[in-house]
Coordinates of C-alpha atoms in Angstrom, one line a residue:
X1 CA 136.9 75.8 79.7
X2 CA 138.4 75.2 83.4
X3 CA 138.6 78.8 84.1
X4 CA 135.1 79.2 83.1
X5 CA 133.9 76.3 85.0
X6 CA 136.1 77.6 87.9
X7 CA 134.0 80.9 87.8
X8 CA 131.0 78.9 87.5
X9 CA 132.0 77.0 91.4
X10 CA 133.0 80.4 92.3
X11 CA 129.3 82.3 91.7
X12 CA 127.7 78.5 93.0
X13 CA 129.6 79.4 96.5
X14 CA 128.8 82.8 96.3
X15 CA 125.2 83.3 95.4
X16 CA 123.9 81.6 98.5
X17 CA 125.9 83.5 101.1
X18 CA 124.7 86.7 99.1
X19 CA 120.9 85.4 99.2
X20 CA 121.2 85.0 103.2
X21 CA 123.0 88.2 103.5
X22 CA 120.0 90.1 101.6
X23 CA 117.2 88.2 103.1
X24 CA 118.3 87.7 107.2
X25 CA 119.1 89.9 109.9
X26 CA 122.3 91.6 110.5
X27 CA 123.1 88.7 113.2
X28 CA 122.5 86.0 110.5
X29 CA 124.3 87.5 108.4
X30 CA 127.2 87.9 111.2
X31 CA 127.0 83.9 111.5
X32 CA 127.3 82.8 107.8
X33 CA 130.5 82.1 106.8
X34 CA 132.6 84.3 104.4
X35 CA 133.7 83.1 101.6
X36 CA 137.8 83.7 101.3
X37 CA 137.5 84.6 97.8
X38 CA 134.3 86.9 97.5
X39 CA 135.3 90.6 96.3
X40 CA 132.0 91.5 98.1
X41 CA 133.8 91.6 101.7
X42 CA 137.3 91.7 101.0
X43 CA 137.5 95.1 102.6
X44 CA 134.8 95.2 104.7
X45 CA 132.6 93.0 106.7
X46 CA 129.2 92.9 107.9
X47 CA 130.2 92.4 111.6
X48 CA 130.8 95.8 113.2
X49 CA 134.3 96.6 114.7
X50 CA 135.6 99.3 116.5
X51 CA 137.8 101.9 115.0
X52 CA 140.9 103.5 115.7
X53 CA 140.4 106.7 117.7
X54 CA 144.2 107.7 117.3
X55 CA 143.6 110.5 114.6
X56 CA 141.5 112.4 117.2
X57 CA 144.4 113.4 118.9
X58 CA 145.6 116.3 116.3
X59 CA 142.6 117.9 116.8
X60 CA 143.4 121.4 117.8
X61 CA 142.7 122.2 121.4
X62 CA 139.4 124.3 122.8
X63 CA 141.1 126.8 125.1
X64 CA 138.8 128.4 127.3
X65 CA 139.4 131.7 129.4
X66 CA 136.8 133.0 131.7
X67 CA 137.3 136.9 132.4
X68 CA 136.6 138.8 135.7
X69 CA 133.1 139.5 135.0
X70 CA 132.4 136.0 134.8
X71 CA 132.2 135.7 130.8
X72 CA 133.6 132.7 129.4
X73 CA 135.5 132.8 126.3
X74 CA 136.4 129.4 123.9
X75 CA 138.3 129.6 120.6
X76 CA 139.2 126.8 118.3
X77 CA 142.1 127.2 116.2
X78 CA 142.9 125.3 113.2
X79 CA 144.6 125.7 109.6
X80 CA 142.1 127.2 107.1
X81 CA 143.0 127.3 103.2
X82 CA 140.1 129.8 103.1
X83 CA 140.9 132.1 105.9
X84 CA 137.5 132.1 107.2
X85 CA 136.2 132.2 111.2
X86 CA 132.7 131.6 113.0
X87 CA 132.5 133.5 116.0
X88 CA 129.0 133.9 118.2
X89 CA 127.5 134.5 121.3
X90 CA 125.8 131.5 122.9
X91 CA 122.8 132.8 125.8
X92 CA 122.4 130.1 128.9
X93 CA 118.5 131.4 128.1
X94 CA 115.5 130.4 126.1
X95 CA 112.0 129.6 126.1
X96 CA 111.8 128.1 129.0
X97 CA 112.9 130.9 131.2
X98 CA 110.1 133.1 130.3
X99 CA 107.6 134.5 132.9
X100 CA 104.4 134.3 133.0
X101 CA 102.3 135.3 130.1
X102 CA 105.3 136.2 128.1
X103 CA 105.6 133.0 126.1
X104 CA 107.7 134.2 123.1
X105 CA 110.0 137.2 124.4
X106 CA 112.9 135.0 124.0
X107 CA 112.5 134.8 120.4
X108 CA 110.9 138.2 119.7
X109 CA 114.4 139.8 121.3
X110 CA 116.0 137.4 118.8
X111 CA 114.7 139.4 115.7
X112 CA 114.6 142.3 117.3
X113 CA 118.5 142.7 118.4
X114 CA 118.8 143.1 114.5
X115 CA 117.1 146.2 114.2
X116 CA 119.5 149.2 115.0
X117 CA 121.5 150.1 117.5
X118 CA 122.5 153.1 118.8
X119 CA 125.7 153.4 116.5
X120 CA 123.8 151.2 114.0
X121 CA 120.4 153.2 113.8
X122 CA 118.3 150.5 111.4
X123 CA 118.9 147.1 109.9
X124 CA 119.5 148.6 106.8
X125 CA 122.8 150.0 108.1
X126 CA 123.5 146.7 109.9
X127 CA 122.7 144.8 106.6
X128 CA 125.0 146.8 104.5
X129 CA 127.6 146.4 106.9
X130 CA 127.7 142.6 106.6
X131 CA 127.3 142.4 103.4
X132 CA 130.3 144.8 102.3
X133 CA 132.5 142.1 104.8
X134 CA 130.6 139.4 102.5
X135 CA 130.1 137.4 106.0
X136 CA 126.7 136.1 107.3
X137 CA 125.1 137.4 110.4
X138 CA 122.4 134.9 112.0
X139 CA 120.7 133.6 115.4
X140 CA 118.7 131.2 116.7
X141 CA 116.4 130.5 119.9
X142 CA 115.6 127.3 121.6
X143 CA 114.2 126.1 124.9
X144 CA 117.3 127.1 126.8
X145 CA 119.8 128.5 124.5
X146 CA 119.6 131.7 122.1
X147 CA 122.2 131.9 120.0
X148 CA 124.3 134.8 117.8
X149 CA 126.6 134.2 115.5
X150 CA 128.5 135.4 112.2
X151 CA 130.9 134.0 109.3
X152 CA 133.3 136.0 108.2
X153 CA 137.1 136.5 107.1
X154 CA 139.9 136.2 109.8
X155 CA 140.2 139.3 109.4
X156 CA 137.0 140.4 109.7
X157 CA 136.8 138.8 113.4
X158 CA 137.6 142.1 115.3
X159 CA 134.2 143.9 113.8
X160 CA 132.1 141.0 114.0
X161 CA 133.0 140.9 117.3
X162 CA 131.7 144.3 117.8
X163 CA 128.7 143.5 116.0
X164 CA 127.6 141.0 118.0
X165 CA 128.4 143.3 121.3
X166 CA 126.9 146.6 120.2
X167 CA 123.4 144.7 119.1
X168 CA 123.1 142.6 122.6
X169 CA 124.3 145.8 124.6
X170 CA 122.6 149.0 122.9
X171 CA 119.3 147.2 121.3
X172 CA 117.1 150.1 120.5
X173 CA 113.8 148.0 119.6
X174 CA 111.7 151.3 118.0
X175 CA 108.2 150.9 118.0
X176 CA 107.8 150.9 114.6
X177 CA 110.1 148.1 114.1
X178 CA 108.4 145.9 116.6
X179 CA 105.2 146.1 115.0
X180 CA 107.1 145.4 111.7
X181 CA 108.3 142.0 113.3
X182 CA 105.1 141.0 114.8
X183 CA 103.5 140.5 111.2
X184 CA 107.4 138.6 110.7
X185 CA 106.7 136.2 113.4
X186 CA 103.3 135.7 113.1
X187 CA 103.8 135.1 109.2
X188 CA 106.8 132.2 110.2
X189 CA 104.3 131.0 112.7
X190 CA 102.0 130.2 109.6
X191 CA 104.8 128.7 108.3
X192 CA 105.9 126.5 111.1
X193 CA 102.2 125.2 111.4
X194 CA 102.9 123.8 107.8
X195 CA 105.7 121.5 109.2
X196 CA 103.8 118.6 110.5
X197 CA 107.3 117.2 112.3
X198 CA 107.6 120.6 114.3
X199 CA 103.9 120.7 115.0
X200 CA 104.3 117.5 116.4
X201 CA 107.2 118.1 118.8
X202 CA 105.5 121.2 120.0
X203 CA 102.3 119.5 120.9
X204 CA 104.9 116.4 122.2
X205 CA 106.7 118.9 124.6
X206 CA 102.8 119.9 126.0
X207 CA 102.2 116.2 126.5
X208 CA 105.5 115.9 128.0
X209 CA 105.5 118.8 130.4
X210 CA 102.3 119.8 131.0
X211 CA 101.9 123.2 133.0
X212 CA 105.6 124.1 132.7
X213 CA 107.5 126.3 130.7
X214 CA 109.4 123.9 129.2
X215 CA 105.9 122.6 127.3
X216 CA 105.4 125.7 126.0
X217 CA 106.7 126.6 122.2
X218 CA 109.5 128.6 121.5
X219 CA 107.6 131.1 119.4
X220 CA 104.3 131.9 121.8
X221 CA 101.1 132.2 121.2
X222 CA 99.8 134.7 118.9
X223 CA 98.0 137.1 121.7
X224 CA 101.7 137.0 123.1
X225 CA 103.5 138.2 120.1
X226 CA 100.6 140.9 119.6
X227 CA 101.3 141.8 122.7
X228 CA 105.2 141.8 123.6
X229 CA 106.5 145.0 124.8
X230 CA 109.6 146.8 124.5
X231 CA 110.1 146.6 128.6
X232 CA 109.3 142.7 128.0
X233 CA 112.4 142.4 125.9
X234 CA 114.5 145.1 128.4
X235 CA 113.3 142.8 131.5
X236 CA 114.4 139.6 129.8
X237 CA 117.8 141.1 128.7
X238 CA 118.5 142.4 131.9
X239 CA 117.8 139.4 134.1
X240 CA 119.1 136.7 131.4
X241 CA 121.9 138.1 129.3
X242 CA 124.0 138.0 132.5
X243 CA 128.2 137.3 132.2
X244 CA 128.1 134.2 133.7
X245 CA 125.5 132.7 131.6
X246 CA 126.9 133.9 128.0
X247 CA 130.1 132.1 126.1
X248 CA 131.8 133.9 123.6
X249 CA 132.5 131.5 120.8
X250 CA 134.6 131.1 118.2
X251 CA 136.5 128.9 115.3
X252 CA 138.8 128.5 112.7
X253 CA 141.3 130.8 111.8
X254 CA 141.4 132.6 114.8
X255 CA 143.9 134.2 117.8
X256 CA 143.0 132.9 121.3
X257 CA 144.6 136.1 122.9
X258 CA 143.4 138.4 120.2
X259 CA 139.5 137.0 121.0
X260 CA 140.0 137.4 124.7
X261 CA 141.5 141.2 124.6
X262 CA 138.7 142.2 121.9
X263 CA 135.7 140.9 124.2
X264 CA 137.1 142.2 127.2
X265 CA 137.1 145.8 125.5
X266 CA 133.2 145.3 124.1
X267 CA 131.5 142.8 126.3
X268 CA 131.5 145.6 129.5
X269 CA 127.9 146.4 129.9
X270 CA 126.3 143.1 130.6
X271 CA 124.7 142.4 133.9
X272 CA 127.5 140.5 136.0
X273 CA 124.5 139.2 138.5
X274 CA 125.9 135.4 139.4
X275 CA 122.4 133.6 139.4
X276 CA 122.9 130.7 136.9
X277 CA 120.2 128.9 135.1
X278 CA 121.2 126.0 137.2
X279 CA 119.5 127.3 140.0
X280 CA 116.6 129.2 138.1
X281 CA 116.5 125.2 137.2
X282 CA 116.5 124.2 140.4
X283 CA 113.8 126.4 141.3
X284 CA 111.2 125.5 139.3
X285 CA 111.9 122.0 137.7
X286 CA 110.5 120.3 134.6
X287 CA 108.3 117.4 135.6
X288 CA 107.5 114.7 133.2
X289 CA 104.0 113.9 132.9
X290 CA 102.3 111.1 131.1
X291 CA 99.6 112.5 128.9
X292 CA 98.4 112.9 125.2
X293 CA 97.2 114.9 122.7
X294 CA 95.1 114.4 120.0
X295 CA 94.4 116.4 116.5
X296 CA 91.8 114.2 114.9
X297 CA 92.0 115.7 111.0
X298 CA 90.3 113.0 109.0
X299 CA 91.6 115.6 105.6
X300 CA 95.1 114.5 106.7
X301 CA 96.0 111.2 104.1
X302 CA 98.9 110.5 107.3
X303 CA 99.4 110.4 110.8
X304 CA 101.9 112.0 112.7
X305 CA 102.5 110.2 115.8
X306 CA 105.2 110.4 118.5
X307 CA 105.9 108.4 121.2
X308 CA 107.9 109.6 123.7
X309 CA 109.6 108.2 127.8
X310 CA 111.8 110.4 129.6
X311 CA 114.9 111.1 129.1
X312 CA 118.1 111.7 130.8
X313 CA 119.4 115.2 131.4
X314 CA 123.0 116.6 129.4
X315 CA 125.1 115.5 132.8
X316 CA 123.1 112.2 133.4
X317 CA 125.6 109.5 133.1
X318 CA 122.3 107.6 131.4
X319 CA 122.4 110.6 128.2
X320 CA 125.3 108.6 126.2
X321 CA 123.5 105.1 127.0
X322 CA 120.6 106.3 125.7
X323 CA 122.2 108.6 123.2
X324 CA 123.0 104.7 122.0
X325 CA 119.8 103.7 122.5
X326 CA 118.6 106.4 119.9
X327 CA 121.2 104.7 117.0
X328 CA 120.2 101.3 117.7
X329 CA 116.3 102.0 116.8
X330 CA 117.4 104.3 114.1
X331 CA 115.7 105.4 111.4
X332 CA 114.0 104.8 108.1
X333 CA 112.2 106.0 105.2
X334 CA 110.9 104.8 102.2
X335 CA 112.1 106.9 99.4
X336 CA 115.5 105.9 100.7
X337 CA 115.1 102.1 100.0
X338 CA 116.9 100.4 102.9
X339 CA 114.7 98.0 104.5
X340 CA 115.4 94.5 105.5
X341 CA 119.0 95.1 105.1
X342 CA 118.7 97.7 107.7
X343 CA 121.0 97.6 111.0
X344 CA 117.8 98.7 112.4
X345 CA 115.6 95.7 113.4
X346 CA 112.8 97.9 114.3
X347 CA 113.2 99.6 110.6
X348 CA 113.2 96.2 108.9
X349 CA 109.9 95.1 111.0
X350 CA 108.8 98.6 109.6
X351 CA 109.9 97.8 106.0
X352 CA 108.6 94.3 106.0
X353 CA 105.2 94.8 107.1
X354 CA 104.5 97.6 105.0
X355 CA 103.3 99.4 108.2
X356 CA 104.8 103.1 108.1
X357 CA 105.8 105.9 105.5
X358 CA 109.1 107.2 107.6
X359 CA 109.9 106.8 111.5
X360 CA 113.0 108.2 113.3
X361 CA 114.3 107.7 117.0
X362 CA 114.5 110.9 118.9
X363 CA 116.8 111.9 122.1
X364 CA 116.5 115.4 123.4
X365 CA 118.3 116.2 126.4
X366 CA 117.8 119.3 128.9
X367 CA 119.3 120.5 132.1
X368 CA 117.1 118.5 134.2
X369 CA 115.1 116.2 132.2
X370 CA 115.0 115.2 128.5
X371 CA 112.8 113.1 126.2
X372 CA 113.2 110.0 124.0
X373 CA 110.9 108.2 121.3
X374 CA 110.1 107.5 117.8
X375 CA 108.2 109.7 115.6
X376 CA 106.4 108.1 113.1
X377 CA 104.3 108.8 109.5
X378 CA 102.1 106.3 109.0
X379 CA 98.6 105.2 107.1
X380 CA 96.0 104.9 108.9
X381 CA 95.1 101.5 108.7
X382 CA 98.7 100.1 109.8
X383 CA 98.2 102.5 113.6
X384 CA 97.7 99.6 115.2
X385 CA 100.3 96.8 114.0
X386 CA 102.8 99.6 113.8
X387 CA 102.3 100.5 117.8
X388 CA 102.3 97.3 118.6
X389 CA 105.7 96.5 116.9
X390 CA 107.3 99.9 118.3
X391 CA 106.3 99.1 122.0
X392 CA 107.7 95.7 121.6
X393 CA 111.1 96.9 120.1
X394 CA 111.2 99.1 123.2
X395 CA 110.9 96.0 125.6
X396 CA 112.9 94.1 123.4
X397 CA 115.7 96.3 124.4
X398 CA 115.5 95.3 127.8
X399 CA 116.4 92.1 127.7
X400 CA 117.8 90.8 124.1
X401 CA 120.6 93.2 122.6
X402 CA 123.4 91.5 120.7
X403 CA 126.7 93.3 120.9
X404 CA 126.6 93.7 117.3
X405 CA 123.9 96.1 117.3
X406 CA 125.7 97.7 120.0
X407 CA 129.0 98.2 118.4
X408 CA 126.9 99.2 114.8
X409 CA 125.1 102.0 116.9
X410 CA 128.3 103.1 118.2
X411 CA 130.2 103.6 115.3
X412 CA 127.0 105.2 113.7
X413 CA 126.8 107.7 116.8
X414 CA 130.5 108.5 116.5
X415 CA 130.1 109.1 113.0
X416 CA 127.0 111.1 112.7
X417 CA 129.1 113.5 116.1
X418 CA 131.6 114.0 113.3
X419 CA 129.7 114.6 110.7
X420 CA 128.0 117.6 112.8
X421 CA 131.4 119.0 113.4
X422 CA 131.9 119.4 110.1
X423 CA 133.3 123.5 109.4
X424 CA 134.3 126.2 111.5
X425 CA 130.1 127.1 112.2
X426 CA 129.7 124.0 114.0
X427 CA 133.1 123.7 115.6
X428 CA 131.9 126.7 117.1
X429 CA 128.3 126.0 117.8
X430 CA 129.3 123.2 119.4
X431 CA 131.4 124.4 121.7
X432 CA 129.5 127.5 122.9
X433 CA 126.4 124.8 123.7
X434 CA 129.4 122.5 125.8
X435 CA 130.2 125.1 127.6
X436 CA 126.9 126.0 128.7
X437 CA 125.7 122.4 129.6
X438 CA 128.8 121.0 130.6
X439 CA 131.0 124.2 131.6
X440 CA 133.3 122.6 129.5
X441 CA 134.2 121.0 125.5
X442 CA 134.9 117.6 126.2
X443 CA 137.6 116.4 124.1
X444 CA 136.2 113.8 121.2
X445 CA 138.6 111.2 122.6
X446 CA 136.7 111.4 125.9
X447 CA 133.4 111.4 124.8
X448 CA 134.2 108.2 121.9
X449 CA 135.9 106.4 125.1
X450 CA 132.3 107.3 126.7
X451 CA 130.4 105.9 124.0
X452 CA 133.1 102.5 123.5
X453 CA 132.0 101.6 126.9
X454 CA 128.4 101.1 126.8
X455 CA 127.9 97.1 125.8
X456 CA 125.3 95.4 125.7
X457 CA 124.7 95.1 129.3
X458 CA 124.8 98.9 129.7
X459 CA 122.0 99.3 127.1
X460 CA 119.4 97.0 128.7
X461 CA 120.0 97.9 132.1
X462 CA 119.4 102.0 131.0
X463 CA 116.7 100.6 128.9
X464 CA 115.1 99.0 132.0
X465 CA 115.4 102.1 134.3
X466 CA 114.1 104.7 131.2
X467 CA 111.5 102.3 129.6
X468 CA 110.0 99.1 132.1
X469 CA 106.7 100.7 133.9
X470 CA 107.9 104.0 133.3
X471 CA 104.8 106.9 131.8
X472 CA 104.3 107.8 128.2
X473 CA 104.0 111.2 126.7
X474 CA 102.3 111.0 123.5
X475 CA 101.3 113.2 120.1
X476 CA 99.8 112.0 117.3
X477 CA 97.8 114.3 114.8
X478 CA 95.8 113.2 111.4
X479 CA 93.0 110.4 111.1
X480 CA 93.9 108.8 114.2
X481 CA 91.3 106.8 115.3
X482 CA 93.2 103.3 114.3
X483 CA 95.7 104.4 117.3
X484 CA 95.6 102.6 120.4
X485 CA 94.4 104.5 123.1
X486 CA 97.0 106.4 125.7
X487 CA 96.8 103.7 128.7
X488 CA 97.1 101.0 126.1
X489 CA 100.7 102.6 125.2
X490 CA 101.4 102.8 129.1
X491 CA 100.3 98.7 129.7
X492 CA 103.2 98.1 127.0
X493 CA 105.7 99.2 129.3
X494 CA 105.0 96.4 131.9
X495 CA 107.2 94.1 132.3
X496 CA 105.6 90.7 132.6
X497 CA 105.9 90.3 135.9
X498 CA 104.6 93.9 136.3
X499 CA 101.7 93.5 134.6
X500 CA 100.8 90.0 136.6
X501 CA 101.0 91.9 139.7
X502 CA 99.1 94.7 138.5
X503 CA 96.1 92.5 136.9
X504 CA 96.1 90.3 139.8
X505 CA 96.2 93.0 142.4
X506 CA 93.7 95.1 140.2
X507 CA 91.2 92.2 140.4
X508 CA 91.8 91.3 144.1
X509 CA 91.1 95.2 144.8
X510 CA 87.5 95.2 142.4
X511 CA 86.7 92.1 144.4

């Protein structure tokens, strides 16, 4: 009986902390006192802390050589039970480095470098090539980077390598075959205009950038990919695929000297012209512009709507802040079921009100510029309340942010890094796109010691520069006529005193 009315005391203490725990905030639940002998956080606790970086330092070392013609080369070594290696070809060049009228060359050369070469006279012979290594052969173009790459066996790395050389040097793009892939791309173009998220961001980027290259989408329009000619593709080769702009890639288990000696054999035809896309950059910057646009589709049961500032560029000491900045106002959805327990206050404010389907915080960063926001699914109805609440998280982060949800977003950032890391694929994707923005891989210990040292005062005072009476680029598509109009959006930047002075000065003018 005295045990039993022991455990009795025991769920009395413990039911109340769990109610306030549930129902409050993370920084309520921060405050409330622990019980010492509740199982529920014996081994872990609802205040954030920050963990021991230590185990970082055995990973293996990026060694990076960079031979005469300007061609960098990274490898990544590290024990492998399976005896596999990624190796690729990353391209400082992508959509936004297209001429003129030739929206969509970038990616058109993308499914075209698989269609024979000279030693290599069709994809079929390229196909059953790969497939009697059993390895995987793939690329991929965005706005700046294209991408080659293939999985295979260690000791498969020597033809890959030659692979991936003989298709970028000796392309042979037959007529027939482009006119093959022009039904391919315009077919995938049917299919991207089914994914309302990539819809979005491509009418986003048009908002963003209007009148530049960098607005544009990464496929083209369709009179481009009718159109695209075989001296297109030559002309974008020759002027893009240069040495210094291309890193040879690779991880797992692989020989640093071997890689070097095998690409200096293959990789000799490339242009070594030393124009970088630095200064092709330089020459024709992105600006950011605040408009809109709008795809009223009253058939649509959703909107799509995202919401977007300017960002910071890859080398902007603001991209980790803000990289922050993206974890804090996370994300949420409702088939997962987090809601008010939710690190996220703008995702419980989401959850409680009923007022959206799915949002997600965005950063995207370029070589000059970059974009953050939230993207949102919502009903119709809840347009309104839900913009309202998403403007006011962004000015909320100006001038309240507990350390808490500081060290929380860190440790989620660190984690989700990792978590992209994961296999010798990404260990070498994401080196080849280091050492194109940064000309360098930064060590993980580095960039966590980064990330440790934005606090609390760090995130409001990039959240002031990137957000306070700064220009909105927005997208929305589906029944949108609930949403607030564009200037409405660009008022909620204001700060108070802002908007005083621009009311009072705005009246004194009329009058």
């Amino acid at each position: 009986m005295a045990a039993l009315a022991s455990a009795a005391r025991s769920r009395r203490r413990l039911l109340p902390y769990l109610h306030r725990l549930l129902h409050s905030g993370p920084s309520a639940a921060a405050a409330a006192p622990s019980p010492s002998n509740s199982r529920f956080l014996r081994h872990a606790s609802p205040v954030p802390r920050t963990p021991d970086h230590s185990p970082y330092l055995r990973f293996p070392e990026a060694r990076v050589s960079t031979l005469p013609s300007g061609l960098r080369v990274v490898t990544q070594a590290y024990p492998a039970a399976t005896r596999m290696a990624s190796v690729g070809v990353w391209v400082d060049a992508g959509s936004r480095f297209e001429l003129p009228g030739t929206n969509g060359t970038a990616h058109f050369l993308e499914h075209m470098a698989f269609k024979g070469t000279g030693r290599r006279p069709n994809a079929e012979v390229l196909e059953v090539e790969i497939e009697d290594m059993g390895a995987r052969l793939n690329a991929y173009t965005s706005r700046e980077q294209t991408t080659f790459f293939a999985d295979v066996q260690a000791r498969h790395v020597p033809v890959a390598l030659d692979i991936l050389s003989d298709i970028l040097q000796h392309p042979r793009f037959p007529e027939r075959a482009m006119k093959r892939e022009r039904g391919v791309i315009l077919r995938e173009m049917e299919e991207v205009q089914g994914m309302m998220e990539e819809v979005i961001f491509d009418l986003l980027h048009a908002a963003a950038f209007k009148g530049h290259a960098l607005g544009d989408t990464i496929l083209g329009p369709e009179e481009n990919i009718k159109s695209i000619s075989k001296k297109d593709l030559e002309q974008y080769i020759s002027t893009h695929y240069t040495c210094p702009r291309m890193v040879v890639s690779a991880a797992g288990s692989v020989n640093h000297d071997e890689v070097v000696d095998q690409v200096k054999e293959l990789f000799t035809e490339f242009s070594t012209d030393p124009t970088t896309a630095d200064q092709l950059v330089d020459a024709n910057p992105a600006i950011f512009t605040g408009s809109e646009v709008r795809v009223q589709n009253v058939t649509m049961p959703l909107v799509h709507v995202a919401i977007a500032l300017k960002g910071a560029s890859w080398t902007d000491p603001s991209s980790i802040p803000l990289m922050v900045i993206q974890s804090i106002l996370g994300s949420w959805n409702r088939s997962v079921g987090v809601g008010n327990c939710s690190g996220s206050s703008l995702a419980r404010g989401v959850s409680n009100g009923n007022l959206a389907e799915s949002l997600m915080a965005f950063n995207t960063n370029y070589r000059d510029t970059g974009i953050f926001g939230i993207y949102a699914i919502a009903l119709p109805d809840t347009l309104h309340d839900l913009s309202r609440l998403i403007m006011a998280e962004l000015r909320r982060l100006t001038f309240q942010v507990s350390e808490e949800e500081v060290a929380r977003a860190r440790n989620q950032l660190k984690s989700s890094l990792l978590l992209h890391i994961d296999g010798s694929t990404a260990v070498a994707e994401n080196n080849g796109r280091q050492m194109l923005t940064y000309g360098r891989v930064m060590p993980f210990l580095e960039l966590f010691a980064r990330i440790d040292a934005v606090d609390c005062a760090t995130v409001m005072e990039t959240a002031k520069e990137y957000i306070i009476d700064k220009d909105i680029a927005l997208a929305a598509m589906g029944p949108i006529s609930n949403l607030p109009e564009h200037r409405w959006f660009r008022s909620e930047t204001c700060s108070d005193d802002e908007f005083t002075r621009r009311i009072f000065f705005g009246n004194a003018q009329n009058n």
